Short mmCIF file of C-alpha atoms in Angstrom, two decimals:
data_model
loop_
_atom_site.label_atom_id
_atom_site.label_comp_id
_atom_site.label_asym_id
_atom_site.label_seq_id
_atom_site.Cartn_x
_atom_site.Cartn_y
_atom_site.Cartn_z
CA MET X 1061 79.68 138.15 77.65
CA LYS X 1062 81.79 134.98 77.56
CA SER X 1063 80.90 132.05 79.79
CA LYS X 1064 83.33 131.50 82.66
CA VAL X 1065 84.70 127.96 82.73
CA LEU X 1066 86.11 126.09 85.71
CA ILE X 1067 88.31 123.14 84.78
CA ALA X 1068 88.78 121.31 88.07
CA GLY X 1069 92.12 119.54 87.89
CA GLN X 1070 93.47 121.84 85.19
CA GLU X 1071 97.08 120.85 85.89
CA GLY X 1072 96.52 117.12 85.33
CA MET X 1073 96.75 115.28 82.01
CA VAL X 1074 93.08 115.71 81.10
CA GLY X 1075 92.70 119.16 82.63
CA SER X 1076 95.80 120.63 80.96
CA SER X 1077 94.83 119.18 77.57
CA LEU X 1078 91.35 120.62 77.91
CA TYR X 1079 92.75 123.96 79.10
CA ARG X 1080 94.83 124.24 75.91
CA TYR X 1081 91.93 123.08 73.72
CA LEU X 1082 89.35 125.51 75.12
CA LYS X 1083 91.84 128.39 75.11
CA LYS X 1084 92.14 127.93 71.34
CA LYS X 1085 88.33 128.08 71.16
CA ASN X 1086 88.42 131.41 73.04
CA PHE X 1087 86.69 130.24 76.21
CA LYS X 1088 87.23 132.30 79.35
CA ILE X 1089 88.88 129.84 81.71
CA LEU X 1090 89.08 130.60 85.41
CA GLU X 1091 92.54 129.99 86.84
CA CYS X 1092 92.33 127.41 89.62
CA LYS X 1093 95.57 125.62 90.44
CA ARG X 1094 96.15 122.99 93.12
CA LYS X 1095 97.67 125.59 95.41
CA ASP X 1096 94.60 127.80 95.04
CA LEU X 1097 91.87 125.35 96.02
CA ASP X 1098 91.64 122.00 97.81
CA PHE X 1099 88.65 120.26 96.24
CA THR X 1100 88.37 117.89 99.21
CA ASN X 1101 87.46 120.89 101.43
CA GLN X 1102 83.71 121.47 101.04
CA LEU X 1103 83.65 124.91 102.65
CA ALA X 1104 86.59 126.11 100.56
CA VAL X 1105 84.95 124.82 97.36
CA GLU X 1106 81.64 126.55 98.16
CA LYS X 1107 83.47 129.78 98.99
CA TRP X 1108 85.36 129.64 95.68
CA PHE X 1109 82.15 129.02 93.68
CA LYS X 1110 80.37 131.86 95.46
CA LYS X 1111 83.20 134.27 94.67
CA ASN X 1112 83.97 133.24 91.07
CA ARG X 1113 80.52 132.12 89.80
CA PRO X 1114 81.53 129.81 86.95
CA ASN X 1115 78.93 129.21 84.22
CA ILE X 1116 80.46 125.94 83.05
CA VAL X 1117 82.21 123.35 85.22
CA ILE X 1118 84.27 120.39 84.01
CA ASN X 1119 85.35 117.96 86.70
CA ALA X 1120 88.70 116.47 85.71
CA ALA X 1121 90.08 116.44 89.26
CA GLY X 1122 90.99 113.42 91.33
CA ARG X 1123 93.60 110.90 92.31
CA VAL X 1124 94.47 108.44 89.55
CA GLY X 1125 96.94 105.58 89.26
CA GLY X 1126 97.79 102.24 87.74
CA ILE X 1127 96.60 98.79 88.70
CA LEU X 1128 98.91 98.28 91.71
CA ASP X 1129 98.41 101.81 92.99
CA ASN X 1130 94.65 101.30 92.83
CA LYS X 1131 94.87 97.94 94.55
CA ASN X 1132 97.23 99.05 97.34
CA PHE X 1133 95.49 102.33 98.17
CA GLN X 1134 91.80 101.48 97.84
CA PRO X 1135 90.70 103.64 100.83
CA ASP X 1136 92.48 106.72 99.43
CA PHE X 1137 91.08 106.28 95.94
CA LEU X 1138 87.57 105.82 97.31
CA TYR X 1139 87.64 108.68 99.81
CA ILE X 1140 89.56 111.34 97.87
CA ASN X 1141 87.70 110.88 94.59
CA SER X 1142 84.29 110.64 96.28
CA ILE X 1143 84.82 113.85 98.25
CA ILE X 1144 86.17 115.75 95.24
CA GLY X 1145 83.31 114.67 92.98
CA LEU X 1146 80.56 115.36 95.51
CA ASN X 1147 81.98 118.77 96.49
CA ILE X 1148 82.27 119.99 92.90
CA ILE X 1149 78.85 118.71 91.83
CA HIS X 1150 77.16 120.01 95.00
CA SER X 1151 78.58 123.52 94.53
CA ALA X 1152 77.76 123.47 90.83
CA ALA X 1153 74.13 122.79 91.73
CA LYS X 1154 74.03 125.23 94.64
CA PHE X 1155 75.40 128.14 92.60
CA ASN X 1156 73.34 127.40 89.48
CA VAL X 1157 76.07 126.43 87.04
CA ASN X 1158 74.62 126.32 83.52
CA LYS X 1159 76.39 123.12 82.49
CA LEU X 1160 78.52 120.55 84.29
CA ILE X 1161 80.54 117.79 82.67
CA ASN X 1162 81.67 115.16 85.14
CA LEU X 1163 84.48 112.86 83.99
CA GLY X 1164 84.45 109.25 85.07
CA SER X 1165 86.17 106.13 83.82
CA ALA X 1166 85.50 102.91 81.92
CA CYS X 1167 86.31 101.01 85.13
CA ILE X 1168 82.83 101.86 86.49
CA TYR X 1169 81.46 98.94 84.49
CA PRO X 1170 81.24 95.34 85.76
CA LYS X 1171 84.13 92.92 85.66
CA LYS X 1172 82.06 90.45 83.67
CA THR X 1173 79.70 91.88 81.08
CA THR X 1174 78.99 91.82 77.37
CA GLN X 1175 81.49 93.55 75.10
CA PRO X 1176 81.59 96.28 73.84
CA ILE X 1177 80.07 97.68 77.03
CA LYS X 1178 76.90 99.73 76.68
CA GLU X 1179 76.02 102.49 79.13
CA LYS X 1180 73.04 100.50 80.41
CA LYS X 1181 75.39 97.83 81.85
CA LEU X 1182 76.28 100.11 84.77
CA LEU X 1183 75.67 98.36 88.14
CA SER X 1184 74.53 95.16 86.42
CA SER X 1185 77.18 93.02 88.16
CA ASN X 1186 80.29 93.09 90.38
CA LEU X 1187 83.22 95.44 89.79
CA GLU X 1188 86.85 94.49 89.17
CA GLU X 1189 88.41 94.10 92.63
CA THR X 1190 91.73 95.84 91.94
CA ASN X 1191 90.16 99.23 91.21
CA GLU X 1192 86.85 98.91 93.04
CA GLY X 1193 87.50 101.90 95.31
CA TYR X 1194 88.16 104.26 92.40
CA ALA X 1195 85.24 102.85 90.42
CA LEU X 1196 82.81 103.29 93.33
CA ALA X 1197 83.86 106.92 93.73
CA LYS X 1198 83.26 107.59 90.03
CA ILE X 1199 79.88 105.83 90.14
CA LEU X 1200 78.92 107.96 93.14
CA ALA X 1201 79.67 111.19 91.25
CA LEU X 1202 77.84 109.92 88.17
CA LYS X 1203 74.72 109.02 90.16
CA TYR X 1204 74.73 112.31 92.08
CA SER X 1205 74.87 114.21 88.77
CA GLN X 1206 72.13 111.99 87.38
CA TYR X 1207 69.84 112.53 90.37
CA LEU X 1208 70.27 116.31 90.22
CA ARG X 1209 69.56 116.26 86.50
CA LYS X 1210 66.33 114.36 87.03
CA LYS X 1211 65.12 116.09 90.20
CA ASP X 1212 66.12 119.70 89.52
CA ASN X 1213 66.50 119.64 85.72
CA LYS X 1214 70.20 120.42 85.97
CA ASN X 1215 72.23 120.32 82.77
CA PHE X 1216 74.71 117.83 84.23
CA ILE X 1217 76.25 115.00 82.22
CA SER X 1218 79.00 112.45 82.88
CA LEU X 1219 81.49 111.10 80.34
CA MET X 1220 83.18 107.71 80.66
CA PRO X 1221 86.42 107.62 78.65
CA ALA X 1222 88.45 104.54 77.75
CA ASN X 1223 92.04 104.17 79.02
CA LEU X 1224 93.68 107.55 78.51
CA TYR X 1225 97.19 108.49 77.44
CA GLY X 1226 98.94 111.57 76.13
CA GLU X 1227 100.84 114.71 77.01
CA GLY X 1228 100.89 115.35 80.75
CA ASP X 1229 100.74 111.66 81.70
CA ASN X 1230 102.33 110.16 84.81
CA PHE X 1231 105.48 108.15 84.01
CA ASP X 1232 106.30 107.09 87.59
CA LEU X 1233 106.56 103.30 87.37
CA LYS X 1234 105.21 102.92 90.91
CA SER X 1235 101.87 104.55 90.12
CA SER X 1236 101.50 104.91 86.35
CA HIS X 1237 99.03 103.26 84.01
CA VAL X 1238 100.11 100.60 81.53
CA LEU X 1239 100.97 102.81 78.51
CA PRO X 1240 103.32 105.30 80.23
CA ALA X 1241 104.95 102.41 82.10
CA LEU X 1242 105.63 100.50 78.88
CA VAL X 1243 106.85 103.56 76.97
CA LYS X 1244 109.28 104.38 79.77
CA LYS X 1245 110.52 100.79 80.12
CA PHE X 1246 111.16 100.35 76.39
CA ALA X 1247 112.75 103.80 76.03
CA LEU X 1248 115.13 103.26 78.97
CA ALA X 1249 115.91 99.73 77.81
CA LYS X 1250 116.96 101.01 74.39
CA LEU X 1251 118.95 103.95 75.76
CA ASN X 1252 120.80 101.77 78.29
CA ASN X 1253 121.13 98.53 76.29
CA ILE X 1254 119.00 96.57 78.73
CA PRO X 1255 118.44 93.10 77.22
CA ILE X 1256 114.99 92.43 78.70
CA VAL X 1257 111.79 94.45 79.17
CA GLU X 1258 109.38 93.07 81.73
CA VAL X 1259 105.65 93.56 81.15
CA TRP X 1260 103.34 93.06 84.11
CA GLY X 1261 100.69 90.37 83.75
CA THR X 1262 100.10 87.80 81.02
CA GLY X 1263 99.83 90.28 78.15
CA ARG X 1264 96.63 88.61 77.00
CA VAL X 1265 94.16 91.13 78.44
CA LYS X 1266 92.65 93.61 76.01
CA ARG X 1267 92.07 97.31 76.49
CA GLU X 1268 90.72 100.22 74.50
CA PHE X 1269 92.82 103.39 74.51
CA LEU X 1270 91.89 107.02 73.93
CA ASN X 1271 94.27 109.90 73.34
CA VAL X 1272 93.63 112.76 75.76
CA GLU X 1273 93.38 115.20 72.84
CA ASP X 1274 90.45 113.20 71.49
CA LEU X 1275 88.81 113.33 74.92
CA SER X 1276 89.19 117.13 74.90
CA SER X 1277 87.47 117.28 71.52
CA ALA X 1278 84.66 115.08 72.88
CA ILE X 1279 84.20 117.38 75.90
CA TYR X 1280 84.05 120.40 73.59
CA PHE X 1281 81.51 118.57 71.42
CA VAL X 1282 79.31 117.88 74.46
CA LEU X 1283 79.69 121.47 75.66
CA LYS X 1284 78.31 122.79 72.39
CA LYS X 1285 75.51 120.26 71.94
CA LYS X 1286 72.29 119.50 73.79
CA ILE X 1287 72.63 115.98 75.16
CA ASN X 1288 69.64 114.02 76.42
CA GLN X 1289 71.63 111.19 78.02
CA ASP X 1290 72.79 111.26 81.65
CA TYR X 1291 76.15 109.73 80.77
CA LEU X 1292 78.05 108.68 77.66
CA ASN X 1293 80.94 106.39 76.75
CA ILE X 1294 83.93 107.93 74.97
CA GLY X 1295 86.11 105.29 73.28
CA GLY X 1296 89.02 105.38 70.88
CA GLY X 1297 87.68 102.47 68.84
CA GLU X 1298 90.80 100.24 68.81
CA HIS X 1299 90.67 97.24 71.18
CA VAL X 1300 94.07 95.53 71.50
CA SER X 1301 95.96 93.20 73.82
CA ILE X 1302 98.74 94.41 76.11
CA LYS X 1303 101.06 92.03 74.23
CA LYS X 1304 100.23 93.77 70.95
CA ILE X 1305 100.82 97.17 72.56
CA ALA X 1306 104.23 95.98 73.80
CA LEU X 1307 105.16 94.75 70.31
CA MET X 1308 104.00 98.01 68.75
CA LEU X 1309 106.12 100.04 71.16
CA LYS X 1310 109.11 97.76 70.63
CA LYS X 1311 108.92 98.48 66.90
CA ILE X 1312 108.21 102.22 67.28
CA ILE X 1313 111.11 102.70 69.70
CA GLY X 1314 113.46 100.38 67.83
CA TYR X 1315 114.22 98.17 70.81
CA LYS X 1316 116.09 94.95 69.90
CA GLY X 1317 115.86 93.06 73.19
CA LYS X 1318 113.47 90.47 74.58
CA ILE X 1319 110.02 90.94 76.13
CA ILE X 1320 108.95 88.80 79.08
CA PHE X 1321 105.56 88.75 80.78
CA ASN X 1322 105.52 88.52 84.58
CA LYS X 1323 102.36 86.60 85.48
CA LYS X 1324 102.81 87.32 89.20
CA TYR X 1325 101.32 90.76 88.60
CA PRO X 1326 97.53 91.10 88.26
CA ASP X 1327 95.90 91.49 84.85
CA GLY X 1328 92.67 93.17 85.89
CA VAL X 1329 89.63 92.50 83.74
CA LYS X 1330 90.25 90.28 80.70
CA ARG X 1331 88.56 92.64 78.25
CA ARG X 1332 87.27 96.18 78.38
CA GLN X 1333 85.89 97.88 75.30
CA LEU X 1334 83.32 100.63 75.34
CA ASP X 1335 80.32 100.87 73.08
CA SER X 1336 80.53 104.50 71.97
CA SER X 1337 77.76 104.28 69.40
CA ILE X 1338 75.54 106.89 71.09
CA ILE X 1339 78.04 109.76 70.92
CA ARG X 1340 79.15 108.67 67.45
CA LYS X 1341 75.57 108.86 66.23
CA LEU X 1342 75.44 112.38 67.68
CA GLY X 1343 78.38 113.34 65.48
CA TRP X 1344 81.66 112.89 67.41
CA ARG X 1345 84.50 110.56 66.43
CA PRO X 1346 88.12 110.19 67.57
CA LYS X 1347 90.77 111.43 65.14
CA ILE X 1348 94.00 109.95 66.53
CA ASN X 1349 94.67 106.30 65.72
CA LEU X 1350 96.67 104.24 68.18
CA LYS X 1351 99.85 103.86 66.12
CA SER X 1352 100.31 107.57 65.40
CA GLY X 1353 99.24 108.40 68.94
CA LEU X 1354 101.91 106.09 70.40
CA GLU X 1355 104.59 107.53 68.11
CA LYS X 1356 103.82 111.04 69.30
CA TYR X 1357 103.55 109.80 72.90
CA TYR X 1358 107.00 108.19 72.79
CA ASN X 1359 108.56 111.36 71.35
CA TYR X 1360 106.87 113.37 74.11
CA TYR X 1361 108.45 111.14 76.77
CA LEU X 1362 111.87 111.13 75.10
CA ASN X 1363 112.06 114.89 74.50
CA LYS X 1364 110.02 116.41 77.34
CA ILE X 1365 110.00 113.97 80.27
CA TYR X 1366 113.20 111.92 80.09
CA PRO X 1367 115.62 114.91 80.06
CA ASN X 1368 114.12 116.15 83.34
CA GLU X 1369 114.02 112.82 85.16
CA ARG X 1370 116.63 112.08 87.79
CA LEU X 1371 117.27 108.43 87.05
CA THR X 1372 120.05 106.79 89.04
CA TYR X 1373 122.20 103.93 87.80
CA SER X 1374 120.67 101.68 90.46
CA TYR X 1375 117.16 102.57 89.27
CA ILE X 1376 118.01 101.75 85.67
CA GLY X 1377 119.82 98.62 86.82
CA GLN X 1378 116.68 97.38 88.54
CA LEU X 1379 114.87 97.44 85.20
CA ALA X 1380 117.38 94.88 83.95
CA LYS X 1381 116.45 92.53 86.81
CA PRO X 1382 112.87 91.33 86.28
CA ASN X 1383 110.95 90.22 89.36
CA LYS X 1384 111.01 86.47 89.85
#
């Protein structure tokens, strides 16, 4: 009899990628759309678990956003993600789920720490202020899973991926992460002959990126393997500046205009690179390098997202007027 899998958040970027990946591996995935279950409702979550009895649970649900969205809506990011994580993990424990994989984020680590960041650096110093609410919620879920693993011998593990991008991403410039925002800005600038592309921040900060398809392969790897660690880093391996990313996208897209960096916007942490040596020693490695990943990502936006966007002339015009 096949194990029944719940992918919480199966319509989001991570959840939909994982849904496709596990379908190809012939897993029996329980359908659970946003309209079917509100993961912030504890009673509804418990009722769903009692009825459907999943054997495997992967928590990819939650509210996510870019640096300004995180900064401006700290209470929402803290509350919503904490409630979702605790409800899913609590029900997984209560109804004896065989294995739970809880997805976190690289932002759980301190603002100032040694690089690349090892798992043991968790809670060793202060968090980055702009996404502290989201980070605290993810730490809460990680620690709850860890406590249940130690106290009740639950097979619960958390994974901390680097900055994610890929099919299913959010390209809304008001709430998106840096990669979808840059892809959209450069694509629209080329299509509409906009002479300048504005990049938020100094461009000097460095980030590590991970394609969502590589994260799905890492989740599958962890599903199939006995893991002794409570939580693991999942990195893409390439650590580059935002300026370099912008130049790469300019070349990939064929944009001929000028790039300016608006220093009035926050940078966030100066560097963030994960030490993924533990999972690599166990046998997993990413397969998608950043250049080929960005090429595919741009084509995804151009062919799948852009044709369905309702972009007004005034909206596009605003892109040609960088903030002073």
